[in-house]
Short mmCIF file of C-alpha atoms in Angstrom, two decimals:
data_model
loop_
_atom_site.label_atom_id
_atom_site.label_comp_id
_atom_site.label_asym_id
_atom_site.label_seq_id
_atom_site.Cartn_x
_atom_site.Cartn_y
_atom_site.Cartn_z
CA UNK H 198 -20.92 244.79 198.38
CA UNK H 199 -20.41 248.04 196.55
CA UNK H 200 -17.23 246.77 194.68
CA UNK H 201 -19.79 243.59 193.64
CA UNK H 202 -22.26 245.66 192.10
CA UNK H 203 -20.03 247.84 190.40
CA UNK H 204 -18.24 244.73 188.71
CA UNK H 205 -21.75 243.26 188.00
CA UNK H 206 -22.67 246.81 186.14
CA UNK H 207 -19.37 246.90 184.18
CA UNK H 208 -19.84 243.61 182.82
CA UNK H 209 -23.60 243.94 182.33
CA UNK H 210 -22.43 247.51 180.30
CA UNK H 211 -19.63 244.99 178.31
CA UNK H 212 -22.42 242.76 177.76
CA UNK H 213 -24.44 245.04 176.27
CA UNK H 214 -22.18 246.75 173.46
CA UNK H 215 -22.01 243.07 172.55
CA UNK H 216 -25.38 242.48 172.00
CA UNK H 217 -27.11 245.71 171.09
CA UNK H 218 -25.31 245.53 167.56
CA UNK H 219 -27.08 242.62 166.99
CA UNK H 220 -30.42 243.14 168.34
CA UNK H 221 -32.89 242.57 165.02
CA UNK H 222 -29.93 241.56 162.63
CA UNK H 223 -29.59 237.60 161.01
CA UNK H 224 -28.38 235.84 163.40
CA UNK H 225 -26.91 232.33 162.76
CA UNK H 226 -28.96 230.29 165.17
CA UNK H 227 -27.68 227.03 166.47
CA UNK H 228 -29.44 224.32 168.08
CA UNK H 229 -28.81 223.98 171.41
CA UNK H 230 -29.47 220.00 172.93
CA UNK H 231 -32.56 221.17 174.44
CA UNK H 232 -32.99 222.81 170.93
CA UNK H 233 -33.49 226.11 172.64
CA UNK H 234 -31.75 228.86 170.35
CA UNK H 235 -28.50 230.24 170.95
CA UNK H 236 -26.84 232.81 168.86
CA UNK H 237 -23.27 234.56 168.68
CA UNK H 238 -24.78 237.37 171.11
CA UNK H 239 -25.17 234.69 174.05
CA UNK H 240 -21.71 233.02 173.71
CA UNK H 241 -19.71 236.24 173.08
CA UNK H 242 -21.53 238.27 176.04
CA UNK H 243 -20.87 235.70 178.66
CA UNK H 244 -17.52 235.76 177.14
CA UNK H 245 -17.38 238.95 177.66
CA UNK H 246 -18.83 239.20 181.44
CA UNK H 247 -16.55 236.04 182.45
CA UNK H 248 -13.84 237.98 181.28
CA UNK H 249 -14.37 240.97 183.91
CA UNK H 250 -15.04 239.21 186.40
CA UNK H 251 -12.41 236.84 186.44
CA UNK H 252 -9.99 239.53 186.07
CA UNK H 253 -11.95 241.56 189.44
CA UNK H 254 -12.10 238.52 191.61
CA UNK H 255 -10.05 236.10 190.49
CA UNK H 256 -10.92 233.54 193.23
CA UNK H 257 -14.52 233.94 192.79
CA UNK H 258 -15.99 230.67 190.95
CA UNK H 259 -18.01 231.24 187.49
CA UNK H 260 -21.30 229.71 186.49
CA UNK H 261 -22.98 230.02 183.18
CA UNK H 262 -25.32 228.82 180.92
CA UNK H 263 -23.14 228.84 177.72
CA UNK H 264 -19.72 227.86 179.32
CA UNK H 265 -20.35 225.68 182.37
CA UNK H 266 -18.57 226.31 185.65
CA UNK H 267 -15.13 227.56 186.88
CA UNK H 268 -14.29 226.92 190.69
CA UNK H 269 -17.47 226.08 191.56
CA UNK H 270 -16.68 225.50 195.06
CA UNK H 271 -15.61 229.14 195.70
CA UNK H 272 -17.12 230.88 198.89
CA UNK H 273 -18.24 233.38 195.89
CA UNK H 274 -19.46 232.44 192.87
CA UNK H 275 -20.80 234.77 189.97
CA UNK H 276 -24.31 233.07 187.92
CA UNK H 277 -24.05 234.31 184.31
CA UNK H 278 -27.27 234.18 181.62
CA UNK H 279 -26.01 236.52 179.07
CA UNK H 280 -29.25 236.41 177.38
CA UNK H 281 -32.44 235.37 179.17
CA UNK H 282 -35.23 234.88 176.74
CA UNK H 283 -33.40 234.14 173.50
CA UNK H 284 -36.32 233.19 171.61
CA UNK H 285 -37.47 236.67 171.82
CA UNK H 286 -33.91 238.12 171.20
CA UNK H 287 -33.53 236.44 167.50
CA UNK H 288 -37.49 237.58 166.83
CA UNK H 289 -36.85 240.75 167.84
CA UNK H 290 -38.69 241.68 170.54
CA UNK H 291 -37.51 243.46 174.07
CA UNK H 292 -38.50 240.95 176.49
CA UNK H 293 -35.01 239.28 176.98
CA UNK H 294 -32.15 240.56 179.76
CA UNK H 295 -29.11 239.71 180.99
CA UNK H 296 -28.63 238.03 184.45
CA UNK H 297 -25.70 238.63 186.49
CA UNK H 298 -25.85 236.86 190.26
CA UNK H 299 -23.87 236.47 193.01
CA UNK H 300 -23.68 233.23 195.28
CA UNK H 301 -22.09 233.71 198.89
CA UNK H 302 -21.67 229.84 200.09
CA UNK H 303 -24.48 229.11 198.05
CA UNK H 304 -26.94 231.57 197.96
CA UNK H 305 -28.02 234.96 196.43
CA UNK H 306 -27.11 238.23 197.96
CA UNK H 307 -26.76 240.03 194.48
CA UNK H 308 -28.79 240.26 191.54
CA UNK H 309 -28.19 242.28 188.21
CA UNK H 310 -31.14 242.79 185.17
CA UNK H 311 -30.13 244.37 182.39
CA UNK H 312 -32.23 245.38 178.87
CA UNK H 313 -29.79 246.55 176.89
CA UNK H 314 -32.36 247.58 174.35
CA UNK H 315 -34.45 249.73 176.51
CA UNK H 316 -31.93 250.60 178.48
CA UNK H 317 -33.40 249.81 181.72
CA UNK H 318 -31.48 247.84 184.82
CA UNK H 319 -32.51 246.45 187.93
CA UNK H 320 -30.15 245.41 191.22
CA UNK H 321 -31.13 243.97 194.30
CA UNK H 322 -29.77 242.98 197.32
CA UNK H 323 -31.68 241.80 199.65
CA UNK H 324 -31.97 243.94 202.87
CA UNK H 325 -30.68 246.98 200.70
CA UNK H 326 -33.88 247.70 198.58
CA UNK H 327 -33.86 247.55 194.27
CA UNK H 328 -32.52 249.80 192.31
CA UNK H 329 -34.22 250.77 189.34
CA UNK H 330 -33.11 252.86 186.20
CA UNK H 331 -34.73 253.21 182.66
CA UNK H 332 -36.02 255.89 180.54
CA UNK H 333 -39.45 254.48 180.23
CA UNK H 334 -40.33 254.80 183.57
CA UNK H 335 -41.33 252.50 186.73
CA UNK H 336 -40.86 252.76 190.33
CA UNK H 337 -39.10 250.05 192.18
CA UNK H 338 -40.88 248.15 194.29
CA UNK H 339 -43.63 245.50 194.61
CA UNK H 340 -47.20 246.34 195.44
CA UNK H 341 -50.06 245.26 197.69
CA UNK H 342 -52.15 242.46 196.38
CA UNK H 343 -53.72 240.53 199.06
CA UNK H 344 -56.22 238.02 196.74
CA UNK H 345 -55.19 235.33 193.97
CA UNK H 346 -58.72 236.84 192.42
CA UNK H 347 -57.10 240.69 192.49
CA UNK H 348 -53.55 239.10 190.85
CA UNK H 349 -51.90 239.81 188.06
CA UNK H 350 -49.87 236.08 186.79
CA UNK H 351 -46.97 236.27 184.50
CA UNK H 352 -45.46 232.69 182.94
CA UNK H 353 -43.14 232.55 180.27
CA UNK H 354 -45.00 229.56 178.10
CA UNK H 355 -47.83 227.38 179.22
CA UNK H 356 -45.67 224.46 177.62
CA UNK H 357 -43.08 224.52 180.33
CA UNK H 358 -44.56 222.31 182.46
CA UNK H 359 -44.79 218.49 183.09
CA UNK H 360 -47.84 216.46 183.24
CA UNK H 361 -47.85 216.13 186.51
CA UNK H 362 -47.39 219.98 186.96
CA UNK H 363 -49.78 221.56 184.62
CA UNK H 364 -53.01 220.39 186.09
CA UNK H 365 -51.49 221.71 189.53
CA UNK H 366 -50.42 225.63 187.75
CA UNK H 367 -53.84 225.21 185.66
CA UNK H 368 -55.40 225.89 189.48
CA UNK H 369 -53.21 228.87 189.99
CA UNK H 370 -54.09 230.28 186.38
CA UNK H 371 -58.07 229.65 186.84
CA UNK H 372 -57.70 231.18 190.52
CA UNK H 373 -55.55 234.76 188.79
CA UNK H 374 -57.19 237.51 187.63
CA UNK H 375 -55.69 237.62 184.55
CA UNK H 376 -52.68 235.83 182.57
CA UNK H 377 -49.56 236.99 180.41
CA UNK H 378 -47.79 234.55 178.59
CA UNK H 379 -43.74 234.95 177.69
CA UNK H 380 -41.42 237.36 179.09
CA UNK H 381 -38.82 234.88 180.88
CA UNK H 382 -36.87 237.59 183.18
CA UNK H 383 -39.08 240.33 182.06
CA UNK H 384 -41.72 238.92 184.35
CA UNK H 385 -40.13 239.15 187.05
CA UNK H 386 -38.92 242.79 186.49
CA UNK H 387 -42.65 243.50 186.25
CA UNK H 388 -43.25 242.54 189.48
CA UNK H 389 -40.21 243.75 191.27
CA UNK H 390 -41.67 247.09 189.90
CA UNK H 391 -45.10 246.03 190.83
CA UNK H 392 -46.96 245.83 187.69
CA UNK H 393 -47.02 241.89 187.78
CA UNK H 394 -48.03 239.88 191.11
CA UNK H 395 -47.16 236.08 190.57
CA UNK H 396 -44.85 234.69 188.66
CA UNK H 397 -45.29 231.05 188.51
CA UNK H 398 -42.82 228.69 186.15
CA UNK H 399 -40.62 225.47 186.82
CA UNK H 400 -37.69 224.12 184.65
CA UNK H 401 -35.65 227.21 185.52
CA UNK H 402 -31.72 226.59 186.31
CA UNK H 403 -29.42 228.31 188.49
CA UNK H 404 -28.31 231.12 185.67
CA UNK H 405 -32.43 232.01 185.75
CA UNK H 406 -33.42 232.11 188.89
CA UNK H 407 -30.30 233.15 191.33
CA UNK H 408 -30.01 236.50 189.62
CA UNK H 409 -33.65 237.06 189.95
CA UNK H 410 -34.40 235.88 193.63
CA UNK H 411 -32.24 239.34 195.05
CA UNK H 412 -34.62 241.63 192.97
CA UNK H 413 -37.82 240.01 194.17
CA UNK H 414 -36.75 240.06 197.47
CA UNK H 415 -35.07 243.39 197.50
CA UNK H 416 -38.34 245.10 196.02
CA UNK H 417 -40.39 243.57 198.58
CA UNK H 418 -41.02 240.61 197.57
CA UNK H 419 -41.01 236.46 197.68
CA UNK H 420 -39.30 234.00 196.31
CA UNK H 421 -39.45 229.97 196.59
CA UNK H 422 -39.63 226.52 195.37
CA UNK H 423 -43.24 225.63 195.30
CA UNK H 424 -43.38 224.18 198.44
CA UNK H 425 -42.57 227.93 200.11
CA UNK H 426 -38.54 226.37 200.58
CA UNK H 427 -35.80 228.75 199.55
CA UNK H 428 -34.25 228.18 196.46
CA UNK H 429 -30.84 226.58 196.38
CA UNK H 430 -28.28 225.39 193.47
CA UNK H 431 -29.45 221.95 192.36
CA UNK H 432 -33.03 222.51 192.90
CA UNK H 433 -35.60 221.06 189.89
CA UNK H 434 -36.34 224.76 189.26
CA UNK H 435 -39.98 225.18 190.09
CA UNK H 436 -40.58 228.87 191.17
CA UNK H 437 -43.04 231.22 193.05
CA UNK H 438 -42.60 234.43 192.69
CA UNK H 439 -45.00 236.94 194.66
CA UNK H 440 -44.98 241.23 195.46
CA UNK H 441 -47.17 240.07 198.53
CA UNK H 442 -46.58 237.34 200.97
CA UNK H 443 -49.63 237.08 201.61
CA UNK H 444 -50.36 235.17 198.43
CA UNK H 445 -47.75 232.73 198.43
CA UNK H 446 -50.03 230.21 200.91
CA UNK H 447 -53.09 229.89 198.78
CA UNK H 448 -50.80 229.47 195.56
CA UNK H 449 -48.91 226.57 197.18
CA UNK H 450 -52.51 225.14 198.17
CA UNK H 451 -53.34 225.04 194.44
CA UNK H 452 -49.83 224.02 193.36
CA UNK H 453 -49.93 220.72 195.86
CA UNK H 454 -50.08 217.53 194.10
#
């Protein structure tokens, strides 16, 4: 596992003298077909990062959002989002990362956050603990948070779900404490480091969620579909994502059609 992770932080560190440069310049912006943005930065990190780890583990397979999938049927294959949250990368704002995953016959055992801007970085593997580094501070780590009513809820946009699934997370959102709205990835970095305690979104794809599962579950805490499954390639994407177990039964109450 130890030569994984080190691949995973050399291309995460490749990635990031890619993007850093342009970080708050003017960016050409295409239009993607979901008409989600995608700039230079995305195509020529993942470049980048495929690159690597090709060259490291040339058996493994390759999966990411910008350039599809190579050897998909490996017993390894690496899940690639160069940048998660794009539509805060070209507004400038922090609250993007990249994703770097690992798949062993189909699911996560590694998972690799990166901020090149603030120069923080998370890894998990599950069993292992998370590692945490940045120079603004956080300890790894979910916390205790027994009550829906006591919870802090991250979601990256209110608009992300169906109409048959926002009456169901409308439940879960009356039910929380309190709400934060955006952060894609960032979210779930919050409550690895247990400053968030639900993280409740659908839509995601394999590039957003298999990086991300590892660092839940290596800081303590849960991730699954919203029926409390585990989360597997070729799922529709819809995500729970708790620092206490204890929640995740009374959010899939609420989230039940």
């Amino acid at each position: 596992m130890q030569d994984f992770i080190a691949a995973a932080e050399a291309a995460a560190d490749a990635a990031g003298a890619v993007i850093r440069p342009l970080f708050r310049s003017r960016l050409l912006v295409e239009a993607k077909g979901d008409n989600s943005p995608v700039t230079e930065a995305d195509k020529e990190a993942e470049r980048t990062i495929r690159a690597l780890l090709a060259e490291r583990f040339p058996t493994h397979g390759l999966l990411g959002e910008e350039f599809g999938t190579e050897r998909g049927d490996a017993e390894y294959v690496w899940v690639i989002d160069p940048i998660d949250g794009t539509r805060a990368f070209v507004t400038g704002r922090p609250m993007f990362g990249t994703l770097i995953g690992l798949l062993h016959h189909g699911r996560p055992v590694l998972g690799l956050m990166d901020q090149p801007v603030t120069g923080e970085r998370w890894i998990g593997v599950p069993g292992q603990g998370l590692t945490f580094r940045g120079p603004l501070g956080g300890e790894a780590g979910t916390r205790p948070c027994a009550s829906l009513a006591e919870a802090e809820l991250s979601c990256t946009s209110p608009y992300m779900f169906t109409d048959d699934e926002a009456p169901r997370f409308a439940r879960v959102r009356d039910a929380a404490r309190r709400v934060t709205w955006g952060g894609d990835c960032f979210g779930f970095g919050l409550l690895a480091l247990g400053l968030v305690d639900v993280v409740v979104e659908s839509d995601l794809k394999t590039w957003d969620w298999a990086p991300i599962a590892p660092i839940v579950e290596a800081a303590g805490g849960r991730m699954t579909d919203w029926d409390g499954n585990p989360l597997r390639v070729g799922c529709p994407g819809q995500v729970i994502a708790v620092g206490d177990a204890a929640l995740l039964p009374g959010i899939m109450a609420l989230l039940r059609d």
